[in-house]
Short mmCIF file of C-alpha atoms and ligand atoms in Angstrom, two decimals:
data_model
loop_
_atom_site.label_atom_id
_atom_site.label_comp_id
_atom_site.label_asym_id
_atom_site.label_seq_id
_atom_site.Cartn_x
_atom_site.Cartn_y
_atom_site.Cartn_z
CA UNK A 1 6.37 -27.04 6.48
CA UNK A 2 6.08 -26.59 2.58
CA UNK A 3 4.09 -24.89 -0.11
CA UNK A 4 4.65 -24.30 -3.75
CA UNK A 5 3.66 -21.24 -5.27
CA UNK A 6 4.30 -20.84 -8.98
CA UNK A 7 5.83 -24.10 -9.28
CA UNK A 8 8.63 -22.80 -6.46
CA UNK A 9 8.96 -24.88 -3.03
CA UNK A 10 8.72 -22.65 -0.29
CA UNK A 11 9.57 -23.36 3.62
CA UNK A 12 7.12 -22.24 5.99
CA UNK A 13 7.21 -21.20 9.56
CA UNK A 14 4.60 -22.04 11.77
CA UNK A 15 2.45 -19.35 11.64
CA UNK A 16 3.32 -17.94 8.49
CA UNK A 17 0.69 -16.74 6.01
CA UNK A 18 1.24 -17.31 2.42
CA UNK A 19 2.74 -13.47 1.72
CA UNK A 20 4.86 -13.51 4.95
CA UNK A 21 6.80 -16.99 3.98
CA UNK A 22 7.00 -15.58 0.25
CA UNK A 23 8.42 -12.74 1.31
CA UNK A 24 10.97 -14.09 3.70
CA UNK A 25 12.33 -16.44 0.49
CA UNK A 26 12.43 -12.83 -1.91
CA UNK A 27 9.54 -14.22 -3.69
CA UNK A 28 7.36 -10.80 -4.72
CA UNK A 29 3.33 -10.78 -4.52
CA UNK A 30 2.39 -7.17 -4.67
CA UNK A 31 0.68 -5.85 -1.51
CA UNK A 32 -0.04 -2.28 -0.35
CA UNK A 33 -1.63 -2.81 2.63
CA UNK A 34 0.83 -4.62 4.50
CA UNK A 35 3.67 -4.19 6.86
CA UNK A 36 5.94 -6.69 8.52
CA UNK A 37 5.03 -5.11 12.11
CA UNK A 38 1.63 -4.94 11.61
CA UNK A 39 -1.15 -7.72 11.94
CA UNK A 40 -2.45 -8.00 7.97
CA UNK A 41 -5.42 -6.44 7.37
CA UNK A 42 -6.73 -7.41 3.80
CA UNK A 43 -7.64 -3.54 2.56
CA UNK A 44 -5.95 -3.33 -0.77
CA UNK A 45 -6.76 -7.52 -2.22
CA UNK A 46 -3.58 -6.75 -4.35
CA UNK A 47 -2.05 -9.99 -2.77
CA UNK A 48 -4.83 -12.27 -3.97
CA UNK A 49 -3.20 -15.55 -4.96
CA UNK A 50 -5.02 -18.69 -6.41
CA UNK A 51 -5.38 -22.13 -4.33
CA UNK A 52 -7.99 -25.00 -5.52
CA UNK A 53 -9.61 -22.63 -7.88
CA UNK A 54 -10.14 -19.45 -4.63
CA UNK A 55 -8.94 -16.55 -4.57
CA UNK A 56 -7.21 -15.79 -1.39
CA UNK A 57 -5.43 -12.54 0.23
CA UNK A 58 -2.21 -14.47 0.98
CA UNK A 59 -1.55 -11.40 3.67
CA UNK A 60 -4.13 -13.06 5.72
CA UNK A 61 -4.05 -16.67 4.71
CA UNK A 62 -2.15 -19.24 6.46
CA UNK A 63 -0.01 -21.44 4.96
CA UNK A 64 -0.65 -25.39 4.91
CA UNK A 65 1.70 -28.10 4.60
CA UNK A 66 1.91 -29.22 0.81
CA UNK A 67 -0.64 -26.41 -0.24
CA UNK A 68 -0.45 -25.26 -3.74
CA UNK A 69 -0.76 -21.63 -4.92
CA UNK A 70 -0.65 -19.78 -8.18
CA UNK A 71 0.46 -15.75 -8.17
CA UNK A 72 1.84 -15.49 -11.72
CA UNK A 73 -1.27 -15.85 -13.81
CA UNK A 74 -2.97 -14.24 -16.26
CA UNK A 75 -6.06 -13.68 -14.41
CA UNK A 76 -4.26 -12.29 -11.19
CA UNK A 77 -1.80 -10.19 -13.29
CA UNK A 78 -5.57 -8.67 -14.76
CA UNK A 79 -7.06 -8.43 -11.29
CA UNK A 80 -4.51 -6.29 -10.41
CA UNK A 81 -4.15 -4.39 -13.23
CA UNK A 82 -8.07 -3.57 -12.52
CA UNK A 83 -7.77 -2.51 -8.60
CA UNK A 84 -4.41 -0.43 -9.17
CA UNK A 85 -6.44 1.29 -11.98
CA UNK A 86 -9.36 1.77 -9.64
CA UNK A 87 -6.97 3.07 -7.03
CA UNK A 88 -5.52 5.50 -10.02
CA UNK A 89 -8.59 6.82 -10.52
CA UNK A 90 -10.74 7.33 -7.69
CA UNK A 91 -8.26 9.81 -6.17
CA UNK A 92 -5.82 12.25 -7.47
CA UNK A 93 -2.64 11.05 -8.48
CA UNK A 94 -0.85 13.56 -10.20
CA UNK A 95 2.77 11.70 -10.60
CA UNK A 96 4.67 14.06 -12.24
CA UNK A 97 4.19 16.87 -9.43
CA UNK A 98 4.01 14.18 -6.29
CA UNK A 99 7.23 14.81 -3.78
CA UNK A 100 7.02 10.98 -3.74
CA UNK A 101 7.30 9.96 -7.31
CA UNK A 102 9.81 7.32 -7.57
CA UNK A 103 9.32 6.29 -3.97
CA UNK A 104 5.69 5.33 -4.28
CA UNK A 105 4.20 2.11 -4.12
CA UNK A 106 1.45 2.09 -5.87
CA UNK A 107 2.89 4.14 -8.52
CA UNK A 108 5.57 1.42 -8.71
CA UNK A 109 2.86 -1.58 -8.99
CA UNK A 110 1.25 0.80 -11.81
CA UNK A 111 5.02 0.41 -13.90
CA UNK A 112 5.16 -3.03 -12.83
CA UNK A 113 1.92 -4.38 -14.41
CA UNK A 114 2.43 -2.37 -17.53
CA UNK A 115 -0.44 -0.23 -16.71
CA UNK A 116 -1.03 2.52 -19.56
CA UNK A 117 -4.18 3.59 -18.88
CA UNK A 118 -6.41 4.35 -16.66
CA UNK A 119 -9.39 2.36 -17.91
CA UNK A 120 -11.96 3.52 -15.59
CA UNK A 121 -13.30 7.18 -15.40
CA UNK A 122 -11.50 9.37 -13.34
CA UNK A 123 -13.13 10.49 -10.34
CA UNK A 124 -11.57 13.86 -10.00
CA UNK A 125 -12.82 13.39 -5.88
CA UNK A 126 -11.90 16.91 -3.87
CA UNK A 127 -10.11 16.00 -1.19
CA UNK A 128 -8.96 18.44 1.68
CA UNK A 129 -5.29 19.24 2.67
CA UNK A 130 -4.36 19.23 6.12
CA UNK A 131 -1.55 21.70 6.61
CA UNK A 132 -2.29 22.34 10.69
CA UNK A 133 0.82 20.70 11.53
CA UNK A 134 4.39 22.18 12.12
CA UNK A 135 5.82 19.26 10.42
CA UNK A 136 3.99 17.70 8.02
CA UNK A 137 1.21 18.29 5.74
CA UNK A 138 -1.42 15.65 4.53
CA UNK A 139 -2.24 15.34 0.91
CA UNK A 140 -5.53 13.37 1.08
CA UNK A 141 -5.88 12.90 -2.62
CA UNK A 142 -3.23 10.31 -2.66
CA UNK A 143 -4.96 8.27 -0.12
CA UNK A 144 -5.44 4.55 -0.94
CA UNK A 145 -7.05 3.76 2.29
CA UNK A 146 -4.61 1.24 3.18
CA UNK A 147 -4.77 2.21 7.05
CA UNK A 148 -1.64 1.64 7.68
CA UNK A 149 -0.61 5.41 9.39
CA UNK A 150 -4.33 4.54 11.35
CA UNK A 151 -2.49 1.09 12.53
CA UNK A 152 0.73 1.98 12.81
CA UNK A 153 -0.19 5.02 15.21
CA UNK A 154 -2.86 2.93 17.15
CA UNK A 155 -0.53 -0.15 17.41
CA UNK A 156 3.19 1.36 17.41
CA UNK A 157 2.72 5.07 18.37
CA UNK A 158 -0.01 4.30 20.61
CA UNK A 159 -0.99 7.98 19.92
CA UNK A 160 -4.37 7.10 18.25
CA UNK A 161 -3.81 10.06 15.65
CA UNK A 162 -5.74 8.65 12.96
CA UNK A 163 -9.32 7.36 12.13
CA UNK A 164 -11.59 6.26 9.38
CA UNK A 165 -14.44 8.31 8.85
CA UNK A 166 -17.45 8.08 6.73
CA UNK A 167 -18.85 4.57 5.54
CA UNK A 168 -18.81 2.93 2.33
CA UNK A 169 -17.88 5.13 -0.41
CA UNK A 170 -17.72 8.02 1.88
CA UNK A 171 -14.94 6.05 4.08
CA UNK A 172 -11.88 8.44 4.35
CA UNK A 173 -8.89 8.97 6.69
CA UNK A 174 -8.47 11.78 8.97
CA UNK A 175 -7.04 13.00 11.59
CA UNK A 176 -8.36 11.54 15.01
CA UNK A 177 -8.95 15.30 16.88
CA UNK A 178 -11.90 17.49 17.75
CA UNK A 179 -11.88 19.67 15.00
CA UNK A 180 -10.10 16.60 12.68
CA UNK A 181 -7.12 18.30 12.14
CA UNK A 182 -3.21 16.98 12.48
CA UNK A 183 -2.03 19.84 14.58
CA UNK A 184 -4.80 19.38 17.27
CA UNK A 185 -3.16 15.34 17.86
CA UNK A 186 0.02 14.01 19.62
CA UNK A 187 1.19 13.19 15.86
CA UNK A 188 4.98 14.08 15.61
CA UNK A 189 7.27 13.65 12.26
CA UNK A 190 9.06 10.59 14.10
CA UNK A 191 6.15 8.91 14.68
CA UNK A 192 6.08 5.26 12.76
CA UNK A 193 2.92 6.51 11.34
CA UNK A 194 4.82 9.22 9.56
CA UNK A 195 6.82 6.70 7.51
CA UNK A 196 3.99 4.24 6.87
CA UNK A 197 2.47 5.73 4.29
CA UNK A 198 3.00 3.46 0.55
CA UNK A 199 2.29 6.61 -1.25
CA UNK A 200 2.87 10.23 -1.25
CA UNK A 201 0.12 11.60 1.67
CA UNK A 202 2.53 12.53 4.44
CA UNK A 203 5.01 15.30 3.31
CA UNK A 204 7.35 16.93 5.60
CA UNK A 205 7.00 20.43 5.76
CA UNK A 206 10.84 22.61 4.75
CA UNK A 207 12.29 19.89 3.03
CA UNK A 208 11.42 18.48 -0.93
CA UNK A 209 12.98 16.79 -3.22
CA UNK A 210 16.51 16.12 -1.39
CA UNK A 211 16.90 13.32 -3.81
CA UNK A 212 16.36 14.36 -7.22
CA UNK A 213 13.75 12.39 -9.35
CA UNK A 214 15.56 9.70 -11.35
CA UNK A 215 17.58 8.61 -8.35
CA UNK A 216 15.22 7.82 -6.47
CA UNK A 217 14.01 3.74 -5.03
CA UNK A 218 11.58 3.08 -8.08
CA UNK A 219 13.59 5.02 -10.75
CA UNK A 220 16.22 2.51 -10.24
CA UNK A 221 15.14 -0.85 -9.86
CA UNK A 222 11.44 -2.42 -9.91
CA UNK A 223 9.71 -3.14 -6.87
CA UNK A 224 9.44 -6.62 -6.59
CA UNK A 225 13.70 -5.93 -6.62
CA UNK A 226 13.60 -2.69 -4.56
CA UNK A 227 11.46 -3.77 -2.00
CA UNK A 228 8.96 -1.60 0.29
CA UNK A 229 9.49 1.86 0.44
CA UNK A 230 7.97 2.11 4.39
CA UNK A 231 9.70 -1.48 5.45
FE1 LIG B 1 -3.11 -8.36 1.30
FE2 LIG B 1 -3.43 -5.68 0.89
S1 LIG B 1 -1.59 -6.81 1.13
S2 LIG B 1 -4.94 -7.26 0.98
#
């Protein structure tokens, strides 16, 4: 089976959505939200492509024989721009002082769609630390709610250490205990929900900056190169 996207041919597995065969052939759509070893979800809509004039999230649309599908346009490059500048603003992304600047994902995406601004007002949300655990501490303002450390711990820890509370607006992640704190779940540092995370929430507690900023994934090549920091 065959697609093109962006004028490229493309072979297909049966099965394959359109970001899963794409990424198999090196060919980059951004995506947060995903992870090979875990069923796509559709969260971030970073990996909207165009087919027959739709938008689609090519993490969760399957691939048909002959279909064509446009990534590199002008109107997708602006869509994104827009929902990685939402994402910038409504939490608290202070780069220069983030443990994971460099290795970030979204922070990344932000260099690799020029963005210089952040052309929404900034929220400025308070957000809680969670600190309860021997091992790691959460830093809930650099939550993108991509669910993957909810997924990854329901579907690869089994531990069930996460949730998402609140609805709409209100919708946050926390931890899945009594009292909603880390240290009161099975969580432990190995855990694949430890490593999940595209951003900077989950920092391991008496170690920082072992590689120095400047060397790190994102300081030395671009992402669509690089590849997933949490693959
Ligand atoms: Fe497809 Fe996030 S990667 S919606």
């Amino acid at each position: 089976m065959r697609f093109v996207i962006d004028g490229m041919t493309i072979e297909a597995q049966a099965g394959d959505t359109i970001l899963t065969a794409c990424r198999r052939a090196g060919y980059y759509i951004p995506h947060l939200c995903f992870h090979g070893d875990l069923p796509a979800q559709g969260n971030c809509r970073l990996c909207l492509v165009e087919s027959k004039g739709r938008l689609l999230p090519s993490c969760l649309t399957k691939v048909t024989d002959g279909m064509e599908v446009a990534s590199a346009t002008e109107q997708l490059h602006t869509l994104r721009l827009r929902l990685t500048q939402m994402l910038f603003v409504e939490g608290n992304h202070i780069c220069p002082s983030c443990e994971a600047s460099g290795n970030c994902m979204l922070q990344a995406l932000g260099y690799r769609l020029g963005l210089l601004d952040n052309h929404y007002p900034q929220f400025f949300p308070r957000r809680p630390l969670d600190a309860s655990h021997p091992q790691m501490i959460l830093d809930f303002n650099r939550c993108i709610q991509c669910q993957l450390c909810v997924r990854a711990s329901d579907q690869l820890d089994q531990k069930h250490a996460f949730v998402v509370a609140g609805r709409g607006g209100e919708a946050h992640i926390t931890a899945s205990s009594s009292n909603g704190q880390l240290g009161s779940t099975s969580f432990a540092a190995t855990d694949h929900a430890a490593g999940i995370c595209p951003v900077g929430v989950f920092l391991g507690k008496g170690v920082g900056y072992v590689t120095p900023i400047g060397e790190r994934r994102y300081d030395r090549a671009d992402i669509a190169q690089a590849g997933d920091r949490n693959a």
